Coordinates of C-alpha atoms in Angstrom, one line a residue:
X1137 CA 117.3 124.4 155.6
X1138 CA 117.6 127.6 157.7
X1139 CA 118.5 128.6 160.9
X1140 CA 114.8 128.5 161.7
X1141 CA 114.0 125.4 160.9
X1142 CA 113.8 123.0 164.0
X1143 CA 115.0 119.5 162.4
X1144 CA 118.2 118.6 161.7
X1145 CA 119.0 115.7 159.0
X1146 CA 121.3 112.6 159.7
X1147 CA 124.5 113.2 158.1
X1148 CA 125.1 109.4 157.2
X1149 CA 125.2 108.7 153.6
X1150 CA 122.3 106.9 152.5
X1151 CA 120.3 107.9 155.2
X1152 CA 119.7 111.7 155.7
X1153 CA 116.5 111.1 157.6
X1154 CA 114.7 113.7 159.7
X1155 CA 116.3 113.4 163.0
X1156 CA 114.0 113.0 166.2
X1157 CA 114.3 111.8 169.8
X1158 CA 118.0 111.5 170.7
X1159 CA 120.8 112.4 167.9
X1160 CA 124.6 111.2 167.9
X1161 CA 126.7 114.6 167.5
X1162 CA 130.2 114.4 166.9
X1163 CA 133.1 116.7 167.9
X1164 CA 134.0 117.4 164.2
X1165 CA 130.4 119.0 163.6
X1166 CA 128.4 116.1 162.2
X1167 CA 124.9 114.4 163.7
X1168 CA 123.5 111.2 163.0
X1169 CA 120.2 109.4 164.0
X1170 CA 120.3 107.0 166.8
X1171 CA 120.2 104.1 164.6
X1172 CA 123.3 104.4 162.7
X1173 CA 125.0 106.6 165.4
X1174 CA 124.7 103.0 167.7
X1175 CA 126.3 101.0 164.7
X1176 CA 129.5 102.5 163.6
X1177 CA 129.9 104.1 167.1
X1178 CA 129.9 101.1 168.7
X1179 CA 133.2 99.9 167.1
X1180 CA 136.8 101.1 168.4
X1181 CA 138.2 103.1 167.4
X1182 CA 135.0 105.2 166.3
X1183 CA 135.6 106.8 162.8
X1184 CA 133.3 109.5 161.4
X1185 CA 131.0 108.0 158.5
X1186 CA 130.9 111.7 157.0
X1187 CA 134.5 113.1 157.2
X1188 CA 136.5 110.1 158.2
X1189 CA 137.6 111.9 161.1
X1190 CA 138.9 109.7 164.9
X1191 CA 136.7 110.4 167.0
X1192 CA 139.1 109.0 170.3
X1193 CA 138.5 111.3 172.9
X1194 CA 135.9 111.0 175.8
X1195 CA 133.5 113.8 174.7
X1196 CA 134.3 113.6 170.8
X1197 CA 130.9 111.5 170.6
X1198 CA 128.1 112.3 172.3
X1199 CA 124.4 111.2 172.4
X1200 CA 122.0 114.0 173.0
X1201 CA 118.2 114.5 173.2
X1202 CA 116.8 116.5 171.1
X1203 CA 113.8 117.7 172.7
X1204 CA 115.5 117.5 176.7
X1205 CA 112.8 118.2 179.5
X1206 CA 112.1 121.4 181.2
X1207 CA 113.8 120.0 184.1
X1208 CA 117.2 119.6 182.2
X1209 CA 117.1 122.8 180.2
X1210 CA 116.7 125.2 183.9
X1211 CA 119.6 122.7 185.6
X1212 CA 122.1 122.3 182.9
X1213 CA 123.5 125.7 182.2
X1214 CA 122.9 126.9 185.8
X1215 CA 125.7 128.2 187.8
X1216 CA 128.0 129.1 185.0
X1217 CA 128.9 132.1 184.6
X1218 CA 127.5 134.4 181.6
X1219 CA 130.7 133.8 179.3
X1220 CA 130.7 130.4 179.6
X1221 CA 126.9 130.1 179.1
X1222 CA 127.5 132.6 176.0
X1223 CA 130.5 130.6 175.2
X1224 CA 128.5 127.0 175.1
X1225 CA 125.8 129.0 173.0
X1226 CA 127.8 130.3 170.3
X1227 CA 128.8 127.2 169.8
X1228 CA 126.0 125.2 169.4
X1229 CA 124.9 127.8 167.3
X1230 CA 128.1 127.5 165.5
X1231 CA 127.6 123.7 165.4
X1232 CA 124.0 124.4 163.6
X1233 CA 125.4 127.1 161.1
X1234 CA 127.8 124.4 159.6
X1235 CA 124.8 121.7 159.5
X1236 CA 122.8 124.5 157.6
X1237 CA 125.9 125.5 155.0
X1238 CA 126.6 121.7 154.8
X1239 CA 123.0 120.9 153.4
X1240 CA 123.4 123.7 151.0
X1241 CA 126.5 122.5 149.9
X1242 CA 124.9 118.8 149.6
X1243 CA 121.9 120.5 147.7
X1244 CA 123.9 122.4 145.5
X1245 CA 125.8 119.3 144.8
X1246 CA 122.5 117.8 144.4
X1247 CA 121.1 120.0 141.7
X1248 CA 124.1 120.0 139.7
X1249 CA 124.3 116.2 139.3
X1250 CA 121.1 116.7 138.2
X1251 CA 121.5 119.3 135.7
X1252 CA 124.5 117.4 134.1
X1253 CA 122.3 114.5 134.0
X1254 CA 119.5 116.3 132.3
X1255 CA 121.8 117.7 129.9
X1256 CA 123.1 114.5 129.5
X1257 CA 119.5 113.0 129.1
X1258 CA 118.6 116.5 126.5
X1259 CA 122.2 114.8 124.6
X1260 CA 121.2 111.7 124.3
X1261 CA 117.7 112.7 123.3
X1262 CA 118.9 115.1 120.3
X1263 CA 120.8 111.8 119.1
X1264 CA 118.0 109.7 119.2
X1265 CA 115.0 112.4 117.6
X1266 CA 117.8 113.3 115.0
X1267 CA 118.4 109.2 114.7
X1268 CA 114.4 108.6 114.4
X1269 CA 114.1 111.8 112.0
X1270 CA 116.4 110.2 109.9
X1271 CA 115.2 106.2 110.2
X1272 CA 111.7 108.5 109.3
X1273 CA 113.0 110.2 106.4
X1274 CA 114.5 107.0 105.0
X1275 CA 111.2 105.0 105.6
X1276 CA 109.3 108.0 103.9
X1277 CA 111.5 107.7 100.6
X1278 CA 111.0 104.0 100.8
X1279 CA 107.3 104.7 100.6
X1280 CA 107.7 106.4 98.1
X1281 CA 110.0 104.3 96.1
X1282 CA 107.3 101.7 96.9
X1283 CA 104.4 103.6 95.9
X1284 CA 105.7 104.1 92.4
X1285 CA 106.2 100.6 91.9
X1286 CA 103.2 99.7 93.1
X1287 CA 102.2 102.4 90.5
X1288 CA 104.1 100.8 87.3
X1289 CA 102.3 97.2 88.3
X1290 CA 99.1 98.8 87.8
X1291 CA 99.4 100.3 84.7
X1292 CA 100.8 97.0 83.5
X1293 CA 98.4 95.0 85.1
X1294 CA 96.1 97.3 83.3
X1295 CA 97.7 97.1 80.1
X1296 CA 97.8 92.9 80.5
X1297 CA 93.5 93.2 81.8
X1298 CA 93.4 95.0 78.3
X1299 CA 94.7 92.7 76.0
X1300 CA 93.1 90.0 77.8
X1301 CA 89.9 91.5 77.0
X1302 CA 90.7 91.7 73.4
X1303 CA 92.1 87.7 73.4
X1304 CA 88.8 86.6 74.8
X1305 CA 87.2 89.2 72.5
X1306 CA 88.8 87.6 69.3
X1307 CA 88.7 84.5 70.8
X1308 CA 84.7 84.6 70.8
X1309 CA 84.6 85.7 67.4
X1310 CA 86.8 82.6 66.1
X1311 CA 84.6 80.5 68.4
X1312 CA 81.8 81.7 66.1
X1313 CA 83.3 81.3 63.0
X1314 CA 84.2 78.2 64.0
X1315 CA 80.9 76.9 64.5
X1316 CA 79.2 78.3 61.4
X1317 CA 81.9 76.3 59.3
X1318 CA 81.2 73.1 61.4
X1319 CA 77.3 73.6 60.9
X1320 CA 77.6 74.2 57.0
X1321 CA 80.1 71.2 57.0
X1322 CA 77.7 69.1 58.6
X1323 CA 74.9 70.2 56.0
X1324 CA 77.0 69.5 53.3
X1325 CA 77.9 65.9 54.3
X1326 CA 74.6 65.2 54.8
X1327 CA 73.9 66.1 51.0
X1328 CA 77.0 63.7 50.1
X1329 CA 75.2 61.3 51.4
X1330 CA 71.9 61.5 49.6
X1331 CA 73.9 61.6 46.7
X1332 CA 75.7 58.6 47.5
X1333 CA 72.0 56.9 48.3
X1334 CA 70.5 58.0 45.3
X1335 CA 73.5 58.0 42.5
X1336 CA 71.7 58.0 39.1
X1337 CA 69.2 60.3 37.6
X1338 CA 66.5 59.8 34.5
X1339 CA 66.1 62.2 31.7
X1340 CA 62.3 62.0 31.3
X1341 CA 63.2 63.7 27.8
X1342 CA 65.6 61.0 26.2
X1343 CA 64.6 58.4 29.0
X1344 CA 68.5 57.5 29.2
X1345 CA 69.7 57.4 32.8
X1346 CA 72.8 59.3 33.1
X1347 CA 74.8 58.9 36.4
X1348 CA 75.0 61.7 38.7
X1349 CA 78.7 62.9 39.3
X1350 CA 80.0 62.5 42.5
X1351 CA 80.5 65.8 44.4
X1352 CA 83.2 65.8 46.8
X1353 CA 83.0 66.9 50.2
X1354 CA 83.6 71.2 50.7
X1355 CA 87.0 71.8 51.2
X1356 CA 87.9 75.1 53.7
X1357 CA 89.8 77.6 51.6
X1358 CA 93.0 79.2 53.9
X1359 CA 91.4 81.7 56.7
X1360 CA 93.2 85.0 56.7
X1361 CA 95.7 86.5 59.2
X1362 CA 92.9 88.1 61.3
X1363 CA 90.3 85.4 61.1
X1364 CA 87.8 88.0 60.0
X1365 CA 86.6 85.4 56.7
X1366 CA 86.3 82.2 56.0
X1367 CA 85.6 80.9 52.8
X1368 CA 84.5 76.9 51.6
X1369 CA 83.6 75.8 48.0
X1370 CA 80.2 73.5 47.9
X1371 CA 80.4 73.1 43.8
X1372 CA 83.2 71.7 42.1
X1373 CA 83.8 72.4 38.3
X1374 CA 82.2 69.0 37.1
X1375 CA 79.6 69.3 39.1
X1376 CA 78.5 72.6 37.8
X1377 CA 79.0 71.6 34.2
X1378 CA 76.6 68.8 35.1
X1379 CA 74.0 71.0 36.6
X1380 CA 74.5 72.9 33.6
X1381 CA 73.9 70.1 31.5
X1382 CA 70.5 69.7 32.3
X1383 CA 68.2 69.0 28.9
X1384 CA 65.2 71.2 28.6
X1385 CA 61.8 69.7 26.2
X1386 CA 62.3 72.8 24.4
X1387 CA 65.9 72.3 23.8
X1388 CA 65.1 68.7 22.8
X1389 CA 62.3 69.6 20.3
X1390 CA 64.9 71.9 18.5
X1391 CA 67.5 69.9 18.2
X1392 CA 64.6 66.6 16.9
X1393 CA 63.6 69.6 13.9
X1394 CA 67.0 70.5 12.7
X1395 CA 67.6 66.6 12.1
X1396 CA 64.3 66.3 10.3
X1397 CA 65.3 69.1 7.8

Protein backbone atom coordinates (compact mmCIF):
# COMPACT_ATOMS: atom_id res chain seq x y z
CA UNK A 1 0.00 0.00 0.00
CA UNK A 2 1.04 3.68 -0.66
CA UNK A 3 0.01 6.85 0.02
CA UNK A 4 -1.78 6.73 -3.36
CA UNK A 5 -3.67 4.14 -3.05
CA UNK A 6 -7.40 4.95 -2.22
CA UNK A 7 -8.50 1.81 0.07
CA UNK A 8 -7.64 1.29 3.33
CA UNK A 9 -7.73 -2.45 4.99
CA UNK A 10 -9.61 -3.35 8.23
CA UNK A 11 -7.16 -3.73 10.92
CA UNK A 12 -9.10 -6.57 12.79
CA UNK A 13 -7.24 -9.75 12.83
CA UNK A 14 -8.71 -12.28 10.73
CA UNK A 15 -10.36 -9.94 8.69
CA UNK A 16 -8.24 -7.27 6.76
CA UNK A 17 -10.86 -6.83 4.12
CA UNK A 18 -10.89 -3.87 1.70
CA UNK A 19 -12.75 -1.23 3.45
CA UNK A 20 -15.76 0.54 1.68
CA UNK A 21 -18.84 2.58 2.71
CA UNK A 22 -18.50 3.78 6.23
CA UNK A 23 -15.15 2.64 8.42
CA UNK A 24 -14.80 2.67 12.31
CA UNK A 25 -11.46 4.83 13.08
CA UNK A 26 -10.18 4.87 16.39
CA UNK A 27 -8.22 7.56 18.32
CA UNK A 28 -5.11 5.31 18.61
CA UNK A 29 -4.71 5.19 14.66
CA UNK A 30 -6.54 1.99 13.79
CA UNK A 31 -9.76 1.46 11.19
CA UNK A 32 -12.01 -1.29 10.97
CA UNK A 33 -14.97 -2.34 8.60
CA UNK A 34 -18.42 -1.55 9.75
CA UNK A 35 -19.03 -5.05 10.53
CA UNK A 36 -16.67 -5.81 13.18
CA UNK A 37 -16.29 -2.03 14.13
CA UNK A 38 -20.41 -2.58 15.32
CA UNK A 39 -19.41 -5.82 17.31
CA UNK A 40 -16.65 -5.16 19.71
CA UNK A 41 -17.58 -1.41 19.78
CA UNK A 42 -20.72 -2.01 20.95
CA UNK A 43 -19.50 -3.40 24.28
CA UNK A 44 -18.39 -0.99 27.29
CA UNK A 45 -15.90 -0.31 27.84
CA UNK A 46 -14.74 -0.41 24.03
CA UNK A 47 -11.20 -2.06 23.83
CA UNK A 48 -9.13 -1.81 20.63
CA UNK A 49 -9.05 -5.43 18.82
CA UNK A 50 -5.47 -4.30 17.30
CA UNK A 51 -3.49 -2.62 20.16
CA UNK A 52 -5.67 -3.35 23.24
CA UNK A 53 -5.89 0.21 23.70
CA UNK A 54 -9.47 2.01 26.04
CA UNK A 55 -11.01 3.60 23.81
CA UNK A 56 -13.31 5.73 26.79
CA UNK A 57 -13.57 9.09 25.61
CA UNK A 58 -16.38 10.59 23.45
CA UNK A 59 -14.53 11.11 20.12
CA UNK A 60 -11.93 8.13 20.69
CA UNK A 61 -14.29 6.01 18.28
CA UNK A 62 -15.75 7.30 15.47
CA UNK A 63 -17.77 6.02 12.43
CA UNK A 64 -16.93 7.79 9.28
CA UNK A 65 -17.84 7.54 5.50
CA UNK A 66 -15.59 6.94 3.45
CA UNK A 67 -16.67 8.40 0.26
CA UNK A 68 -18.82 11.64 2.16
CA UNK A 69 -20.99 13.65 -0.39
CA UNK A 70 -20.01 16.88 -2.08
CA UNK A 71 -22.35 18.56 0.25
CA UNK A 72 -20.30 17.40 3.43
CA UNK A 73 -16.84 17.89 2.03
CA UNK A 74 -17.67 22.06 1.03
CA UNK A 75 -19.59 22.33 4.76
CA UNK A 76 -17.39 20.49 7.04
CA UNK A 77 -14.12 22.30 7.09
CA UNK A 78 -15.74 25.70 6.38
CA UNK A 79 -15.20 28.55 8.66
CA UNK A 80 -12.05 27.41 10.31
CA UNK A 81 -9.45 29.02 9.99
CA UNK A 82 -6.28 27.93 7.71
CA UNK A 83 -4.29 26.37 10.72
CA UNK A 84 -6.85 24.50 12.01
CA UNK A 85 -7.90 23.26 8.45
CA UNK A 86 -4.01 22.54 8.01
CA UNK A 87 -3.94 21.25 11.47
CA UNK A 88 -7.04 18.61 10.84
CA UNK A 89 -5.19 17.74 7.48
CA UNK A 90 -1.89 16.76 8.73
CA UNK A 91 -3.43 14.72 10.73
CA UNK A 92 -5.48 12.61 8.81
CA UNK A 93 -2.65 12.49 6.65
CA UNK A 94 -0.79 11.46 9.63
CA UNK A 95 -3.43 8.97 10.55
CA UNK A 96 -3.01 7.34 6.79
CA UNK A 97 0.96 7.38 7.01
CA UNK A 98 0.75 5.01 10.06
CA UNK A 99 -1.98 2.75 8.24
CA UNK A 100 0.55 2.54 5.22
CA UNK A 101 3.92 1.78 7.66
CA UNK A 102 1.58 -0.58 9.62
CA UNK A 103 0.79 -2.80 6.47
CA UNK A 104 4.39 -2.82 5.70
CA UNK A 105 5.19 -3.88 8.95
CA UNK A 106 2.31 -6.66 8.75
CA UNK A 107 3.77 -7.68 5.19
CA UNK A 108 7.17 -7.82 6.28
CA UNK A 109 6.03 -9.84 9.05
CA UNK A 110 4.22 -11.69 6.45
CA UNK A 111 7.02 -12.65 4.23
CA UNK A 112 9.28 -13.67 6.89
CA UNK A 113 6.84 -16.26 8.43
CA UNK A 114 6.92 -17.44 5.12
CA UNK A 115 10.49 -17.57 4.46
CA UNK A 116 11.14 -19.48 7.78
CA UNK A 117 8.44 -21.74 6.78
CA UNK A 118 9.90 -22.48 3.44
CA UNK A 119 13.16 -23.05 4.87
CA UNK A 120 11.58 -25.08 7.19
CA UNK A 121 9.66 -26.91 4.38
CA UNK A 122 13.46 -26.99 2.12
CA UNK A 123 14.65 -28.78 5.95
CA UNK A 124 12.31 -31.11 6.12
CA UNK A 125 12.60 -31.91 2.40
CA UNK A 126 16.56 -32.51 2.51
CA UNK A 127 15.54 -35.09 5.36
CA UNK A 128 13.16 -36.82 3.52
CA UNK A 129 15.17 -36.90 -0.38
CA UNK A 130 18.31 -37.85 1.77
CA UNK A 131 15.79 -40.51 3.75
CA UNK A 132 14.28 -41.83 0.22
CA UNK A 133 18.00 -41.72 -1.37
CA UNK A 134 18.96 -44.00 1.25
CA UNK A 135 15.53 -46.40 1.51
CA UNK A 136 16.66 -46.27 -2.56
CA UNK A 137 20.14 -47.27 -2.16
CA UNK A 138 19.25 -50.01 0.22
CA UNK A 139 16.41 -51.34 -2.02
CA UNK A 140 19.01 -51.13 -5.01
CA UNK A 141 21.63 -53.49 -3.13
CA UNK A 142 18.74 -55.74 -2.18
CA UNK A 143 18.18 -56.15 -5.95
CA UNK A 144 21.12 -56.91 -6.32
CA UNK A 145 21.66 -59.34 -3.54
CA UNK A 146 18.41 -60.81 -5.14
CA UNK A 147 19.53 -60.90 -8.54
CA UNK A 148 22.54 -63.05 -7.76
CA UNK A 149 20.54 -65.47 -6.06
CA UNK A 150 18.22 -65.65 -8.45
CA UNK A 151 21.41 -66.21 -10.55
CA UNK A 152 22.92 -69.30 -8.44
CA UNK A 153 19.16 -71.02 -8.78
CA UNK A 154 19.64 -70.97 -12.35
CA UNK A 155 22.79 -72.37 -12.75
CA UNK A 156 21.70 -75.12 -10.37
CA UNK A 157 18.44 -75.57 -11.79
CA UNK A 158 20.53 -75.93 -14.92
CA UNK A 159 22.91 -78.29 -13.56
CA UNK A 160 19.71 -80.49 -11.96
CA UNK A 161 17.77 -80.05 -15.99
CA UNK A 162 21.30 -81.69 -16.93
CA UNK A 163 21.52 -84.63 -15.04
CA UNK A 164 18.02 -85.17 -15.43
CA UNK A 165 18.52 -85.48 -19.01
CA UNK A 166 21.20 -87.99 -18.60
CA UNK A 167 18.83 -90.13 -15.89
CA UNK A 168 16.16 -90.37 -18.43
CA UNK A 169 18.88 -90.83 -21.05
CA UNK A 170 20.37 -94.00 -19.20
CA UNK A 171 17.17 -94.78 -18.04
CA UNK A 172 16.00 -95.43 -21.82
CA UNK A 173 18.85 -97.35 -22.54
CA UNK A 174 18.29 -99.86 -19.48
CA UNK A 175 14.61 -99.83 -20.57
CA UNK A 176 16.03 -101.31 -23.78
CA UNK A 177 18.20 -103.72 -22.46
CA UNK A 178 15.73 -104.65 -20.51
CA UNK A 179 13.40 -105.69 -23.07
CA UNK A 180 15.90 -107.51 -25.30
CA UNK A 181 16.60 -109.82 -22.22
CA UNK A 182 12.85 -110.35 -21.67
CA UNK A 183 12.26 -111.10 -25.49
CA UNK A 184 15.29 -113.67 -25.65
CA UNK A 185 13.97 -115.07 -22.23
CA UNK A 186 10.72 -115.56 -23.68
CA UNK A 187 12.23 -117.38 -26.87
CA UNK A 188 14.15 -119.55 -24.76
CA UNK A 189 11.26 -120.80 -22.64
CA UNK A 190 9.44 -121.45 -25.42
CA UNK A 191 12.29 -123.92 -26.65
CA UNK A 192 12.11 -125.52 -23.00
CA UNK A 193 9.03 -126.39 -23.68
CA UNK A 194 9.26 -128.17 -26.99
CA UNK A 195 11.82 -130.04 -25.31
CA UNK A 196 9.79 -130.96 -22.52
CA UNK A 197 6.87 -131.99 -25.36
CA UNK A 198 9.12 -133.88 -27.27
CA UNK A 199 11.87 -135.47 -24.68
CA UNK A 200 13.49 -138.49 -26.62
CA UNK A 201 15.22 -138.63 -29.85
CA UNK A 202 16.05 -141.82 -32.35
CA UNK A 203 19.41 -142.55 -33.78
CA UNK A 204 18.28 -143.72 -37.33
CA UNK A 205 22.03 -145.10 -37.29
CA UNK A 206 21.92 -147.54 -34.19
CA UNK A 207 17.96 -147.27 -34.03
CA UNK A 208 18.47 -146.97 -30.07
CA UNK A 209 16.43 -144.01 -28.68
CA UNK A 210 18.56 -141.99 -26.44
CA UNK A 211 16.75 -139.43 -24.21
CA UNK A 212 17.36 -135.88 -24.83
CA UNK A 213 19.01 -134.04 -21.85
CA UNK A 214 17.05 -131.58 -20.27
CA UNK A 215 18.34 -128.02 -20.84
CA UNK A 216 17.63 -125.70 -18.11
CA UNK A 217 16.17 -122.40 -18.44
CA UNK A 218 19.06 -119.32 -19.43
CA UNK A 219 20.28 -117.89 -16.41
CA UNK A 220 21.27 -113.81 -16.61
CA UNK A 221 24.94 -113.51 -15.89
CA UNK A 222 25.56 -110.21 -13.29
CA UNK A 223 25.08 -106.83 -15.47
CA UNK A 224 27.96 -104.42 -15.00
CA UNK A 225 28.15 -101.17 -12.99
CA UNK A 226 27.09 -99.03 -16.03
CA UNK A 227 24.47 -101.34 -17.47
CA UNK A 228 26.21 -101.04 -20.89
CA UNK A 229 26.16 -105.37 -21.23
CA UNK A 230 24.26 -107.91 -20.47
CA UNK A 231 25.22 -111.35 -20.83
CA UNK A 232 22.76 -114.94 -20.57
CA UNK A 233 24.03 -118.48 -21.22
CA UNK A 234 21.43 -120.61 -23.65
CA UNK A 235 23.82 -124.04 -23.50
CA UNK A 236 24.72 -125.63 -20.54
CA UNK A 237 27.88 -128.04 -20.49
CA UNK A 238 25.72 -131.33 -20.83
CA UNK A 239 23.87 -130.06 -23.20
CA UNK A 240 26.74 -129.22 -25.55
CA UNK A 241 28.49 -132.50 -24.91
CA UNK A 242 25.15 -133.98 -26.10
CA UNK A 243 24.95 -131.96 -29.26
CA UNK A 244 28.34 -132.97 -29.66
CA UNK A 245 27.50 -136.45 -29.29
CA UNK A 246 25.68 -136.70 -32.30
CA UNK A 247 26.61 -140.15 -34.40
CA UNK A 248 27.41 -139.59 -38.04
CA UNK A 249 26.86 -142.93 -40.85
CA UNK A 250 30.32 -142.24 -41.62
CA UNK A 251 31.48 -142.39 -38.08
CA UNK A 252 29.35 -145.56 -37.68
CA UNK A 253 30.67 -147.43 -40.67
CA UNK A 254 34.26 -146.87 -39.26
CA UNK A 255 33.89 -147.90 -36.08
CA UNK A 256 31.50 -151.48 -37.72
CA UNK A 257 35.20 -152.11 -39.95
CA UNK A 258 37.60 -151.85 -37.12
CA UNK A 259 35.44 -154.63 -35.29
CA UNK A 260 35.42 -156.75 -38.36
CA UNK A 261 39.30 -156.74 -38.56
Amino acid sequence: MSLCDDTLLCNFPKCRTKLSGFAWVTACSHVFCDQHGSGEFSRSPAICPACSSALSGKLDIVRTELSPSEDYKAMVLAGLRPDVVLDISARALAFWSYQVHQEHLYQEYSLSRSEAQLKQMEKVLTQQNQSRELELTSMRGEIASLKKVMEEYKRKYSEVSERLMERNRQYQKLQGLYDSLRLRNMVVGVGDRDTLTHPGHHDFNTGVARQATPQRSPQFLSVSHDGDSRFFSCLEADGAKTFFQFSSPARDKGRAFIKKH
